[in-house]
Amino acid sequence: MNKNIKYRLILFLLVAFRFSVSAQIPVYLDNDKPIEERVEDALNRMTLEEKVAMCHAQSKFSSAGVPRLGVPENWMTDGPHGIRPEVLWDEWNQAGWTNDSCMAFPALTCLAATWNPEMSALYGKSIGEEARYRNKNVLLGPGVNIYRTPLNGRNFEYMGEDPYLASVMVVPYIQGVQEYGVATCVKHFALNNQEVARHTVNVNLSDRALYEIYLPAFKASVQEGRTWAIMGAYNRYKGQWCCHNQYLLNDLLRKEWKFDGVVVSDWGGVNNTEQAAYNGLDMEFGTWTDGLTENASNAYDNYYLSKPFLKLLKSGEIPVEIVNNKVRNILRLTFRTTMSANRPRGTFGSPEHGTAALRIAQEGVVLLQNKNNVLPVDLSKTKKIAVVGENAIKVMTVGGGSSSLKAKYEISPLEGLKKRIGEQAEVIYARGYAGDIVDKQDGLSAGQNIRENRSAKELSDEAVNIARNADFVIFIGGLNKNPNQDCEGDDRKQYELPYGQDELIKELAKANGNLAVVLLSGNAVPMPWIAEVPSVLQAWYPGSEAGNAIADILTGDVNPSGKLPFTFAQKLTDYSSHAIGEYPGTKDEMTYHDDIFVGYRYFDKEKIKPLFPFGHGLSYTTFTYGKPAADKKMLTENETITFSVTVKNTGSREGQEVIQLYISDKKSSLPRPVKELKGFRKIRLVPGEEKEIALSIDKNALSFFDDKKREWVAEPGKFEALIGSSSNDIRGIVSFELK
């Protein structure tokens, strides 16, 4: 036979065989087919019982697949700062695995403080790889609820007070995670802005406040980030629980925003079968019904979307199409994640992830104050450094609620400082104060014994004596992740620092003028000692690389470049949620009387001087701004206007600066904030270098939500673009008009 004919015959047979085999593959198993075809094919092959089984949990963190069809289970994991350790099937207690110690990334307040979308992308990619390695297909995070009160125990899991900043920062995180075939589950939708009465409170607010302040980051997550899952909140809105809320989930999320992913309940957030069926929920987790205990073997049969749901479907009281729509969303999730042929492999607790955690932490640390350039520490003149404070040694990756982690390692601030400067200067440590001891959370232990028998006075006296004889003092305090501090389930009891820290800091300042205060927290605190302390760093919860990141900033190995994602007030009643007096509301009702005036918007409106303003953050170098300009004086429909400014590093160190663009409407038919953030850019400059920065907006940046018209409105008139280094440090103004 001719060789060419032979090869053609073989090729023909191979092609014919391929088509014959592919013709036998069910559509839902064929990755080459469009997802919607696969969804419908799989749905049509399922029994009613199999459909219902997919709509509720089968364990603490998993829901059923369809083994008969080869459709895998869905496995969730808590985030958003690391992959939660494994728990037992029916219990919150630890499963006792030895290979589930994750990399602890910085808290999301720290990520937001970087003001750098590149860091958000790195964060998402890294934690996505870790979730993928552990074979999870849904990461329960990130969180984007707005920082409304500094007492909210869960603020450390969120991205600050400004909807624009949170919107910009959340999108790269989502994209990075989902690149690895793991769905982000953005939470908590919506209005979960306090932990007090979170399971019962009904939140009342204007539609304008809802759309302008509390929804934008969720909308960006759906329409720009394309998140594959959303988690409902515990609280109620319009009288309905947010996990099955007609307005939020059906009208807004599905119809208005065109969300095609899965709605997951928060654990225990479902309260009614018919509402859960009709009002937009797809997957129910964590419910305790009929007084069942956590170990009851049939607990999952009694979930609202389990047997009670199946009974109503079989009787015809609920149409089958209701469950079909839920299963469509769940199957779409499955085909995007566990059944995707293009799903990459992951890695876990790798050196690369440690480097990522360190970079994010370094960029997030905020230098709040630095009188007389006390920082960075001059090691050529410093022979003895006193480190004071419980937070210098306390494990911070354990605690805080559902985001508690079993970290592969956590470098404490004291360890980091000793490692960095131990050979150049003597480092001595004093506890200074002692906080409450919490041995375990959900069976997870910090693995350290820091119980203290000495009195508060003994601890303080020791610290002051050591400080008096040192060349430099570093106090490392703040909050922790114990209940009633930065912790899920409770709000803080007070705005002030706990455990007598304010008094101790005052005494340390008297003992030694070379003092740096480093605060670990996810919330603002007042600083009654601020006039007496030369230098203050806000370090957040930096994760596994905490000690290294803090040491790098204190010694000047890294120039601080973080900016505050929320306002630090001098006193609690300076915040709108407390000044107007409705926080925390009652068990059943909470009204947001502050409306759109949250965070710096309220401080501007009432002309209140903050302790440190939104967007504030210093550097070890200096930056000057030129006169800003605009490429046009008049903005019309479907156009953009670009503002430019030249920024120069006028100091002696390389550093990064965040150029911030605020917009002010000079006259409007409805009350508007004095200014609102509408753009920012982070740049790196070496000494003497200057760059021209361009920031563009369109008419959407000039719009407000009109409650009566039920639409976004941009009114013609005069506006100002304010460009600066913080919300209170405006370096230049450009006027323009909207035609």
XYZ file of C-alpha atoms in Angstrom:
739
model
C 0.000 0.000 0.000
C 1.264 3.481 -0.842
C 2.816 5.041 2.283
C 0.818 8.283 1.983
C -2.444 6.372 1.584
C -1.547 4.267 4.639
C -0.910 7.338 6.794
C -4.152 8.966 5.607
C -6.072 5.799 6.451
C -4.561 5.693 9.958
C -5.339 9.360 10.476
C -8.915 8.820 9.282
C -9.374 5.900 11.677
C -7.980 7.906 14.593
C -10.292 10.813 13.875
C -13.237 8.477 13.455
C -12.380 6.762 16.753
C -12.135 10.124 18.517
C -15.544 11.170 17.297
C -17.070 7.821 18.164
C -15.676 8.013 21.717
C -16.622 11.669 22.201
C -20.113 10.903 20.994
C -20.430 8.506 23.911
C -19.266 11.060 26.507
C -22.187 12.726 28.287
C -22.290 16.418 27.527
C -21.821 17.338 31.194
C -18.476 15.503 31.254
C -17.179 17.117 28.071
C -14.991 20.100 28.951
C -15.106 21.245 25.328
C -18.816 21.937 25.561
C -20.154 25.303 26.791
C -20.836 25.303 30.519
C -24.548 26.020 30.096
C -24.991 22.923 27.914
C -23.155 20.825 30.490
C -25.313 22.253 33.291
C -28.573 21.368 31.532
C -27.370 17.898 30.574
C -26.313 17.060 34.146
C -29.492 18.546 35.586
C -31.690 16.420 33.334
C -29.959 13.240 34.528
C -30.507 13.917 38.250
C -33.254 12.675 40.528
C -35.155 15.082 42.744
C -33.434 13.626 45.806
C -30.004 14.206 44.233
C -30.902 17.800 43.436
C -32.030 18.547 46.975
C -28.926 16.896 48.417
C -26.743 19.402 46.554
C -28.545 22.339 48.192
C -27.434 21.702 51.757
C -24.391 20.633 53.728
C -23.429 17.028 54.378
C -20.711 17.973 56.875
C -19.399 21.115 58.527
C -17.656 22.250 55.336
C -18.902 20.102 52.445
C -22.004 19.486 50.375
C -22.948 16.458 48.325
C -22.125 15.805 44.714
C -23.785 13.120 42.620
C -21.582 10.003 42.853
C -23.742 8.134 40.343
C -22.900 10.720 37.693
C -19.327 11.408 38.752
C -20.162 14.921 39.977
C -17.844 15.659 42.929
C -18.648 17.158 46.308
C -18.122 20.837 47.040
C -15.592 21.582 49.759
C -15.456 24.959 51.478
C -12.708 26.456 53.585
C -12.615 29.532 55.742
C -10.434 32.427 54.723
C -9.803 35.130 54.019
C -6.261 35.239 55.468
C -5.301 31.574 55.163
C -6.712 28.087 54.702
C -8.477 26.866 57.828
C -7.225 23.607 59.397
C -9.378 20.526 58.964
C -12.127 19.873 61.483
C -14.038 16.687 62.197
C -16.929 15.775 59.910
C -19.709 16.776 62.300
C -17.791 18.855 64.852
C -15.854 22.095 65.111
C -13.026 20.300 66.919
C -9.759 19.809 65.081
C -9.348 16.700 62.939
C -5.741 16.358 64.089
C -4.101 16.385 60.675
C -0.361 16.966 60.609
C -0.171 18.422 57.094
C -2.739 21.256 57.207
C -0.546 24.061 58.590
C -0.998 26.969 56.184
C 0.756 30.211 55.399
C -0.900 33.006 57.371
C -1.256 36.073 55.200
C -1.804 39.554 56.636
C -5.322 40.548 57.649
C -7.348 42.299 54.958
C -7.044 45.653 56.733
C -3.313 45.338 56.107
C -3.911 44.461 52.451
C -6.204 47.481 52.053
C -3.543 49.650 53.695
C -1.109 48.821 50.881
C -3.336 50.800 48.485
C -1.728 48.597 45.853
C -3.819 46.372 43.539
C -0.633 44.462 42.649
C -0.398 43.308 46.261
C -4.050 42.252 46.117
C -3.356 40.164 43.002
C -0.345 38.560 44.699
C -2.460 37.837 47.787
C -5.223 36.206 45.729
C -2.816 34.115 43.680
C -0.978 32.881 46.773
C -4.023 31.965 48.860
C -5.688 30.499 45.756
C -2.729 28.161 45.309
C -3.013 27.080 48.947
C -6.755 26.399 48.688
C -6.238 24.472 45.459
C -3.526 22.307 47.037
C -5.903 21.359 49.846
C -8.533 20.508 47.186
C -10.996 23.163 48.315
C -13.166 24.630 45.608
C -14.717 27.526 47.576
C -12.763 30.020 49.685
C -15.063 31.774 52.173
C -13.808 35.297 51.589
C -12.797 38.024 51.001
C -14.866 40.315 53.223
C -15.869 43.790 52.045
C -18.275 45.081 54.677
C -17.755 48.771 55.390
C -15.907 49.995 58.487
C -18.713 51.947 60.156
C -17.766 51.670 63.826
C -14.305 50.933 65.268
C -15.962 48.600 67.766
C -16.916 46.028 65.125
C -15.066 42.865 66.117
C -14.694 41.776 62.492
C -13.289 44.922 60.925
C -9.865 43.300 60.645
C -11.337 40.949 58.007
C -12.575 43.820 55.831
C -11.103 46.540 53.619
C -11.881 49.796 55.369
C -14.398 52.623 55.336
C -14.349 53.726 51.706
C -16.410 51.921 49.049
C -14.112 52.946 46.189
C -10.925 51.718 47.874
C -12.566 48.412 48.811
C -13.924 48.009 45.271
C -10.533 48.509 43.648
C -8.689 46.258 46.102
C -11.124 43.330 46.095
C -11.142 42.668 42.339
C -7.508 41.460 41.907
C -7.878 39.237 44.995
C -10.887 37.507 43.420
C -9.194 37.111 40.055
C -6.046 35.703 41.653
C -7.922 33.068 43.656
C -10.197 31.988 40.813
C -7.255 31.593 38.456
C -6.615 28.372 40.408
C -10.097 26.947 39.960
C -11.171 28.006 43.463
C -14.254 30.195 43.859
C -14.150 33.227 46.079
C -17.247 33.623 48.254
C -17.411 37.368 48.884
C -19.017 38.197 52.225
C -21.156 39.189 54.091
C -23.919 40.337 51.763
C -25.015 42.796 53.093
C -24.924 45.330 55.953
C -23.092 43.103 58.450
C -21.329 46.108 60.005
C -21.381 45.004 63.656
C -21.288 41.739 65.571
C -23.709 42.800 68.323
C -27.096 41.143 67.666
C -25.844 40.027 64.260
C -28.279 37.079 64.124
C -31.396 39.153 64.780
C -30.949 42.832 64.004
C -32.905 44.363 61.122
C -30.883 47.134 59.461
C -32.740 50.240 58.294
C -31.120 52.750 55.947
C -31.855 54.838 52.892
C -31.507 53.363 49.418
C -28.966 56.068 48.748
C -26.702 54.953 51.591
C -27.144 51.338 50.513
C -26.105 52.037 46.918
C -23.384 54.618 47.552
C -21.656 53.182 50.629
C -22.537 49.563 51.382
C -23.000 47.945 47.942
C -20.194 49.179 45.629
C -17.544 46.660 46.726
C -20.027 43.789 46.322
C -21.052 45.093 42.908
C -17.407 45.335 41.820
C -16.859 41.790 43.084
C -19.669 40.545 40.840
C -19.313 42.679 37.735
C -15.548 43.276 37.627
C -14.088 40.462 39.707
C -16.658 37.922 38.398
C -16.777 36.125 41.720
C -18.314 32.660 41.490
C -19.951 32.779 44.934
C -21.480 35.227 47.416
C -22.172 34.618 51.112
C -25.288 36.020 52.737
C -25.109 37.905 56.026
C -26.667 36.925 59.367
C -28.622 40.123 59.896
C -31.923 41.156 58.366
C -32.767 43.837 55.816
C -36.303 44.908 54.916
C -37.451 42.450 57.573
C -35.950 39.388 55.842
C -32.758 37.560 56.757
C -30.033 38.376 54.272
C -29.323 34.700 53.517
C -32.775 34.465 51.928
C -33.678 38.019 51.020
C -35.878 38.741 48.015
C -34.555 42.245 47.414
C -30.841 41.600 47.948
C -30.532 38.202 46.284
C -33.203 38.106 43.584
C -33.895 41.710 42.648
C -30.433 43.159 43.127
C -27.857 40.383 42.818
C -29.508 38.292 40.106
C -31.640 40.729 38.102
C -29.769 44.021 38.412
C -26.171 42.779 38.591
C -26.673 39.589 36.497
C -24.835 37.384 39.011
C -24.642 33.785 37.749
C -22.781 32.211 40.676
C -23.812 30.493 43.880
C -25.326 32.125 46.965
C -24.044 30.375 50.093
C -25.540 30.922 53.526
C -23.380 31.999 56.401
C -23.123 29.105 58.856
C -26.437 29.030 60.703
C -27.870 31.924 58.697
C -30.943 30.090 57.337
C -34.218 30.405 59.227
C -37.111 29.309 57.015
C -37.653 26.691 54.294
C -39.993 28.628 52.016
C -37.942 31.833 52.200
C -34.770 29.857 51.539
C -36.499 28.201 48.570
C -37.851 31.331 46.904
C -35.541 34.156 48.006
C -32.286 33.461 46.241
C -30.326 31.035 48.446
C -28.614 28.085 46.759
C -26.584 26.285 49.446
C -27.359 26.004 53.162
C -24.564 25.450 55.700
C -24.234 25.272 59.458
C -27.902 25.212 60.443
C -28.916 23.914 63.876
C -32.580 22.980 63.700
C -35.086 21.388 66.058
C -32.690 21.536 68.983
C -30.245 19.092 67.393
C -26.785 18.932 68.882
C -23.699 19.398 66.760
C -22.994 15.641 66.717
C -26.455 14.438 65.726
C -25.953 12.015 62.848
C -29.134 13.096 61.065
C -28.639 16.849 61.539
C -28.286 17.479 57.812
C -31.603 15.757 57.040
C -33.323 18.428 59.118
C -31.802 21.423 57.352
C -34.374 23.801 55.893
C -33.279 22.913 52.357
C -33.141 19.175 53.077
C -36.110 16.917 53.874
C -38.513 19.816 54.602
C -37.648 21.235 51.165
C -37.966 17.826 49.473
C -41.373 17.275 51.044
C -42.723 20.557 49.663
C -41.288 19.794 46.238
C -42.852 16.336 46.119
C -46.230 17.681 47.182
C -46.110 20.348 44.499
C -46.333 23.179 47.022
C -42.977 24.391 45.694
C -42.395 24.031 41.917
C -39.522 21.788 40.844
C -38.085 24.640 38.787
C -37.162 26.325 42.090
C -34.705 23.576 42.978
C -33.590 23.299 39.351
C -32.424 26.929 39.395
C -30.425 26.324 42.561
C -28.797 23.216 41.126
C -27.955 25.065 37.911
C -25.968 27.565 39.951
C -24.256 24.809 41.944
C -23.372 22.811 38.818
C -21.984 25.960 37.215
C -19.737 26.325 40.278
C -18.635 22.700 39.956
C -17.782 22.993 36.260
C -15.798 26.162 36.937
C -13.811 24.542 39.735
C -13.481 20.812 40.445
C -14.602 19.657 36.979
C -12.562 22.171 34.988
C -9.939 20.581 32.758
C -7.791 23.705 33.017
C -7.558 23.784 36.795
C -3.899 24.320 37.776
C -2.162 22.504 40.595
C -1.578 24.315 43.844
C 1.206 24.664 46.393
C 0.980 24.948 50.163
C 3.024 26.766 52.787
C 5.801 27.351 50.255
C 8.762 29.739 50.601
C 7.224 31.760 47.760
C 4.058 32.227 49.801
C 6.155 33.310 52.774
C 7.787 35.929 50.552
C 4.359 37.087 49.352
C 3.094 37.381 52.931
C 6.186 39.396 53.860
C 5.858 41.802 50.902
C 2.181 42.477 51.624
C 2.880 43.050 55.315
C 5.772 45.411 54.549
C 3.638 47.513 52.194
C 0.705 47.599 54.598
C 2.494 48.947 57.691
C 1.545 52.601 58.208
C 3.924 55.129 59.748
C 1.470 57.376 61.590
C 3.891 59.739 63.305
C 7.648 60.268 63.260
C 8.724 63.386 65.147
C 12.393 64.329 64.791
C 12.882 61.321 62.501
C 13.232 58.985 65.472
C 12.683 56.134 63.042
C 14.331 54.254 61.518
C 16.422 53.138 64.458
C 20.029 54.255 63.986
C 21.869 51.050 64.849
C 25.260 52.778 64.602
C 24.343 54.750 67.731
C 22.146 52.213 69.485
C 23.652 49.521 71.671
C 20.723 48.498 73.853
C 17.093 48.229 72.694
C 14.239 47.584 75.110
C 11.247 45.765 73.621
C 8.110 46.063 75.758
C 4.628 44.640 75.358
C 2.706 41.394 75.310
C 2.033 41.648 71.586
C 5.756 41.293 70.982
C 5.438 37.604 71.882
C 1.756 36.689 71.574
C 0.639 34.393 68.748
C -1.832 36.341 66.597
C -2.722 33.871 63.862
C -4.888 31.866 66.294
C -8.153 33.484 67.413
C -10.534 36.013 65.963
C -13.271 33.554 65.045
C -13.659 31.715 61.762
C -10.453 33.241 60.351
C -8.347 31.557 63.057
C -5.440 29.638 61.519
C -3.000 26.841 62.197
C 0.000 28.568 60.686
C 3.054 26.740 59.433
C 5.030 29.314 61.367
C 4.590 32.765 62.878
C 7.572 34.986 63.525
C 6.800 37.188 66.521
C 7.916 40.827 66.584
C 10.466 40.026 69.291
C 11.891 37.163 67.223
C 12.063 39.353 64.154
C 13.870 42.135 65.978
C 16.368 39.784 67.608
C 17.070 38.130 64.282
C 17.633 41.458 62.526
C 19.583 43.442 65.135
C 20.730 40.872 67.664
C 24.365 41.056 66.517
C 24.422 44.859 66.325
C 22.647 45.736 69.552
C 21.505 44.062 72.748
C 17.752 43.361 72.747
C 16.105 43.039 76.155
C 12.438 42.260 76.702
C 9.859 43.145 79.344
C 6.229 42.068 79.281
C 4.861 45.410 80.521
C 1.261 44.231 80.698
C -0.682 40.976 80.567
C -3.938 40.350 78.754
C -6.633 37.720 79.082
C -5.620 34.149 78.369
C -7.654 32.121 75.886
C -6.237 28.617 75.673
C -8.132 27.302 72.659
C -10.634 28.279 70.002
C -12.536 25.464 68.278
C -9.879 23.179 69.685
C -7.076 25.171 68.055
C -4.292 26.152 70.429
C -1.696 28.865 70.043
C 0.862 26.430 71.392
C 2.371 28.853 73.879
C 2.066 29.447 77.599
C 2.145 33.154 78.408
C 0.300 33.014 81.706
C 1.525 35.697 84.082
C 1.482 35.634 87.884
C 2.960 39.067 88.497
C 0.764 42.058 89.212
C 0.120 44.821 86.689
C 2.307 47.184 88.741
C 5.204 44.719 88.840
C 5.049 44.279 85.078
C 4.861 48.030 84.465
C 7.678 48.865 86.885
C 9.967 46.303 85.284
C 9.279 47.681 81.809
C 9.858 51.300 82.824
C 13.142 50.446 84.563
C 14.398 48.584 81.513
C 13.294 51.446 79.253
C 15.112 53.983 81.395
C 18.418 52.188 80.861
C 18.046 51.536 77.126
C 19.150 53.597 74.131
C 15.860 52.988 72.337
C 12.450 51.625 73.365
C 10.027 49.753 71.133
C 6.582 49.211 72.630
C 4.549 46.549 70.828
C 0.944 46.481 71.950
C -2.542 47.186 70.629
C -5.434 44.741 70.500
C -5.518 40.981 70.037
C -7.950 38.383 68.711
C -9.545 37.472 72.026
C -13.321 37.793 72.458
C -14.488 41.419 72.677
C -11.457 42.657 70.800
C -10.763 41.860 67.132
C -12.919 38.766 67.125
C -15.991 37.391 65.391
C -19.163 37.102 67.440
C -18.566 40.123 69.677
C -17.824 43.801 69.348
C -15.209 45.621 71.379
C -16.326 46.826 74.808
C -14.286 50.012 74.628
C -12.444 52.209 72.170
C -9.399 52.584 74.420
C -6.469 50.195 74.513
C -7.065 47.323 76.970
C -4.932 46.080 79.859
C -3.707 49.506 81.022
C -1.559 50.085 77.949
C -2.268 53.815 77.716
C -0.856 54.413 81.194
C 2.143 52.216 80.473
C 2.962 54.068 77.251
C 2.861 57.398 79.107
C 5.317 56.063 81.688
C 7.625 54.711 78.982
C 7.608 58.102 77.258
C 8.672 59.751 80.521
C 11.449 57.203 80.980
C 12.919 57.450 77.477
C 12.334 59.946 74.666
C 13.558 57.533 72.008
C 10.313 55.605 71.818
C 8.433 53.917 69.002
C 4.940 52.551 69.604
C 3.933 49.669 67.327
C 0.243 48.776 67.339
C -1.114 45.415 66.232
C -4.839 45.643 65.593
C -7.549 45.587 62.979
C -9.273 48.623 64.445
C -8.485 52.199 65.343
C -7.680 53.190 68.927
C -7.421 56.615 70.588
C -3.972 57.802 71.618
C -4.112 60.046 74.698
C -0.309 59.888 74.775
C 0.248 60.969 71.155
C 1.873 64.304 72.053
C 4.436 62.546 74.247
C 5.414 59.740 71.844
C 7.644 60.612 68.898
C 6.890 57.677 66.619
C 3.869 55.427 66.007
C 3.482 52.502 63.602
C 0.185 50.773 62.750
C 1.193 47.211 61.868
C -2.237 45.453 61.722
C -2.077 41.620 61.981
C 0.808 40.860 59.617
C 0.543 37.036 59.545
C 3.347 34.470 59.415
C 6.035 37.024 58.607
C 4.919 39.557 61.231
C 8.226 39.888 63.069
C 10.322 40.192 59.930
C 8.039 42.826 58.401
C 8.002 44.947 61.566
C 11.789 44.684 61.994
C 12.317 45.670 58.359
C 10.289 48.855 58.845
C 11.772 49.798 62.238
C 15.364 49.429 61.018
C 14.775 51.128 57.678
C 15.504 48.079 55.559
C 12.097 48.827 54.071
C 10.640 52.307 53.731
C 7.036 52.371 55.030
C 4.434 53.127 52.370
C 1.076 52.066 53.840
C -1.886 54.436 54.036
C -4.837 54.210 56.409
C -7.949 52.550 54.925
C -10.070 54.129 57.658
C -10.058 57.187 59.914
C -8.530 57.150 63.387
C -10.675 59.369 65.643
C -9.555 61.101 68.803
C -12.595 59.767 70.644
C -15.371 57.284 69.959
C -18.130 59.868 69.653
C -16.312 61.465 66.731
C -17.527 58.583 64.557
C -20.911 59.104 62.906
C -22.293 55.778 64.154
C -21.708 56.890 67.756
C -22.169 60.643 67.482
C -25.722 60.258 66.278
C -26.250 57.675 68.960
C -27.945 54.672 67.399
C -25.112 52.141 67.782
C -25.622 49.332 68.688
C -29.384 49.706 68.250
C -31.614 47.139 69.879
C -31.659 43.381 69.517
C -34.144 43.740 66.664
C -33.604 47.120 65.007
C -30.697 49.298 63.896
C -31.096 52.501 61.874
C -28.188 54.106 60.030
C -29.024 57.729 60.799
C -25.593 58.757 59.497
C -26.753 57.779 56.006
C -23.958 58.356 53.447
C -21.774 60.238 55.941
C -19.506 57.425 57.086
C -15.812 57.690 57.889
C -14.014 60.730 56.487
C -17.249 61.881 54.841
C -18.655 62.571 58.322
C -15.432 64.117 59.667
C -15.382 66.503 56.696
C -19.073 67.365 57.040
C -18.831 68.178 60.753
C -15.317 69.680 60.492
C -13.999 67.228 63.097
C -10.234 66.921 63.279
C -9.299 63.241 63.276
C -6.408 61.745 65.150
C -5.155 60.471 61.774
C -7.162 60.929 58.580
C -8.201 58.406 55.959
C -5.392 57.878 53.466
C -2.688 59.080 55.876
C 0.718 57.463 55.993
C 4.261 58.836 56.276
C 7.559 57.771 54.737
C 11.239 57.964 55.606
C 11.607 60.157 52.533
C 9.652 63.199 51.341
C 7.540 63.840 48.245
C 6.579 67.114 46.621
C 3.629 67.586 44.280
C 3.585 69.915 41.314
C 0.558 71.908 40.231
C -2.132 69.514 38.951
C -3.757 70.020 35.568
C -6.652 68.605 33.551
C -6.731 67.711 29.869
C -10.022 69.583 29.467
C -12.152 72.071 31.341
C -15.493 70.606 30.356
C -16.611 66.986 30.644
C -19.477 65.802 28.464
C -21.456 62.566 28.084
C -19.374 59.437 27.291
C -16.083 61.279 27.770
C -13.317 60.976 30.321
C -11.280 63.713 31.919
C -7.674 63.103 32.939
C -5.912 64.881 35.777
C -2.132 64.895 35.866
C 0.371 65.854 38.520
C 4.137 65.564 38.828
C 5.417 63.949 42.020
C 9.087 64.102 43.041
C 11.081 62.266 45.707
C 12.871 65.097 47.479
C 14.400 62.988 50.237
C 17.426 60.738 50.512
C 15.733 57.306 50.338
C 13.845 55.350 47.734
C 10.176 55.229 48.643
C 6.603 54.767 47.528
C 3.831 57.333 47.545
C 0.080 56.965 47.018
C -1.383 59.804 44.972
C -5.072 60.183 45.856
C -7.794 61.810 43.771
C -10.925 63.136 45.478
C -13.897 64.733 43.728
C -15.988 67.546 45.185
C -19.396 68.547 43.802
C -19.742 72.294 44.341
C -23.527 72.373 44.009
C -26.071 69.558 43.942
C -29.769 69.021 44.502
C -29.077 66.516 47.296
C -26.564 66.779 50.148
C -23.182 65.344 49.135
C -19.907 64.699 50.960
C -17.301 67.461 50.879
C -15.165 65.081 48.822
C -15.059 61.423 47.807
C -12.174 59.189 46.755
C -12.423 58.403 43.039
C -8.888 57.397 42.068
C -5.413 56.583 43.385
C -2.038 55.362 42.185
C 0.953 53.988 44.084
C 4.358 54.780 42.621
C 7.987 54.084 43.539
C 10.614 56.829 43.221
C 14.354 56.935 43.906
C 15.835 60.126 45.409
C 15.566 63.009 42.973
C 13.276 61.117 40.599
C 9.980 62.575 39.472
C 7.053 61.114 37.558
C 3.926 62.527 36.006
C 0.868 60.647 37.236
C -2.390 60.594 35.303
C -5.748 59.706 36.864
C -8.880 59.564 34.718
C -12.576 59.592 35.568
C -15.861 59.669 33.685
C -19.262 60.986 34.666
C -19.896 57.914 36.856
C -17.373 59.308 39.329
C -19.533 62.430 39.584
C -22.798 60.579 40.166
C -24.934 60.080 43.242
C -27.875 57.740 43.772
C -31.225 59.517 43.722
C -33.644 57.662 46.010
C -36.740 59.111 44.390
C -35.678 58.510 40.793
C -34.139 55.137 41.714
C -31.177 55.834 39.474
C -27.647 57.232 39.417
C -27.582 60.926 38.578
C -24.713 63.145 37.422
C -25.903 66.743 37.549
C -24.318 69.352 35.274
C -22.326 71.961 37.108
C -18.992 72.793 38.681
C -16.708 70.224 40.294
C -13.252 70.157 41.795
C -10.582 67.500 41.595
C -8.512 67.438 44.779
C -5.165 65.656 44.565
C -3.180 64.867 47.670
C -1.395 62.495 50.004
C -4.384 61.879 52.298
C -7.969 63.028 52.690
C -6.677 65.913 54.854
C -3.449 66.603 52.953
C -4.607 68.059 49.636
C -1.705 69.312 47.509
C -3.595 70.800 44.568
C -7.067 71.526 43.175
C -8.347 71.596 39.586
C -11.783 72.992 38.703
C -13.867 71.595 35.846
C -17.462 71.370 34.720
C -19.863 68.641 33.702
C -21.860 69.790 30.704
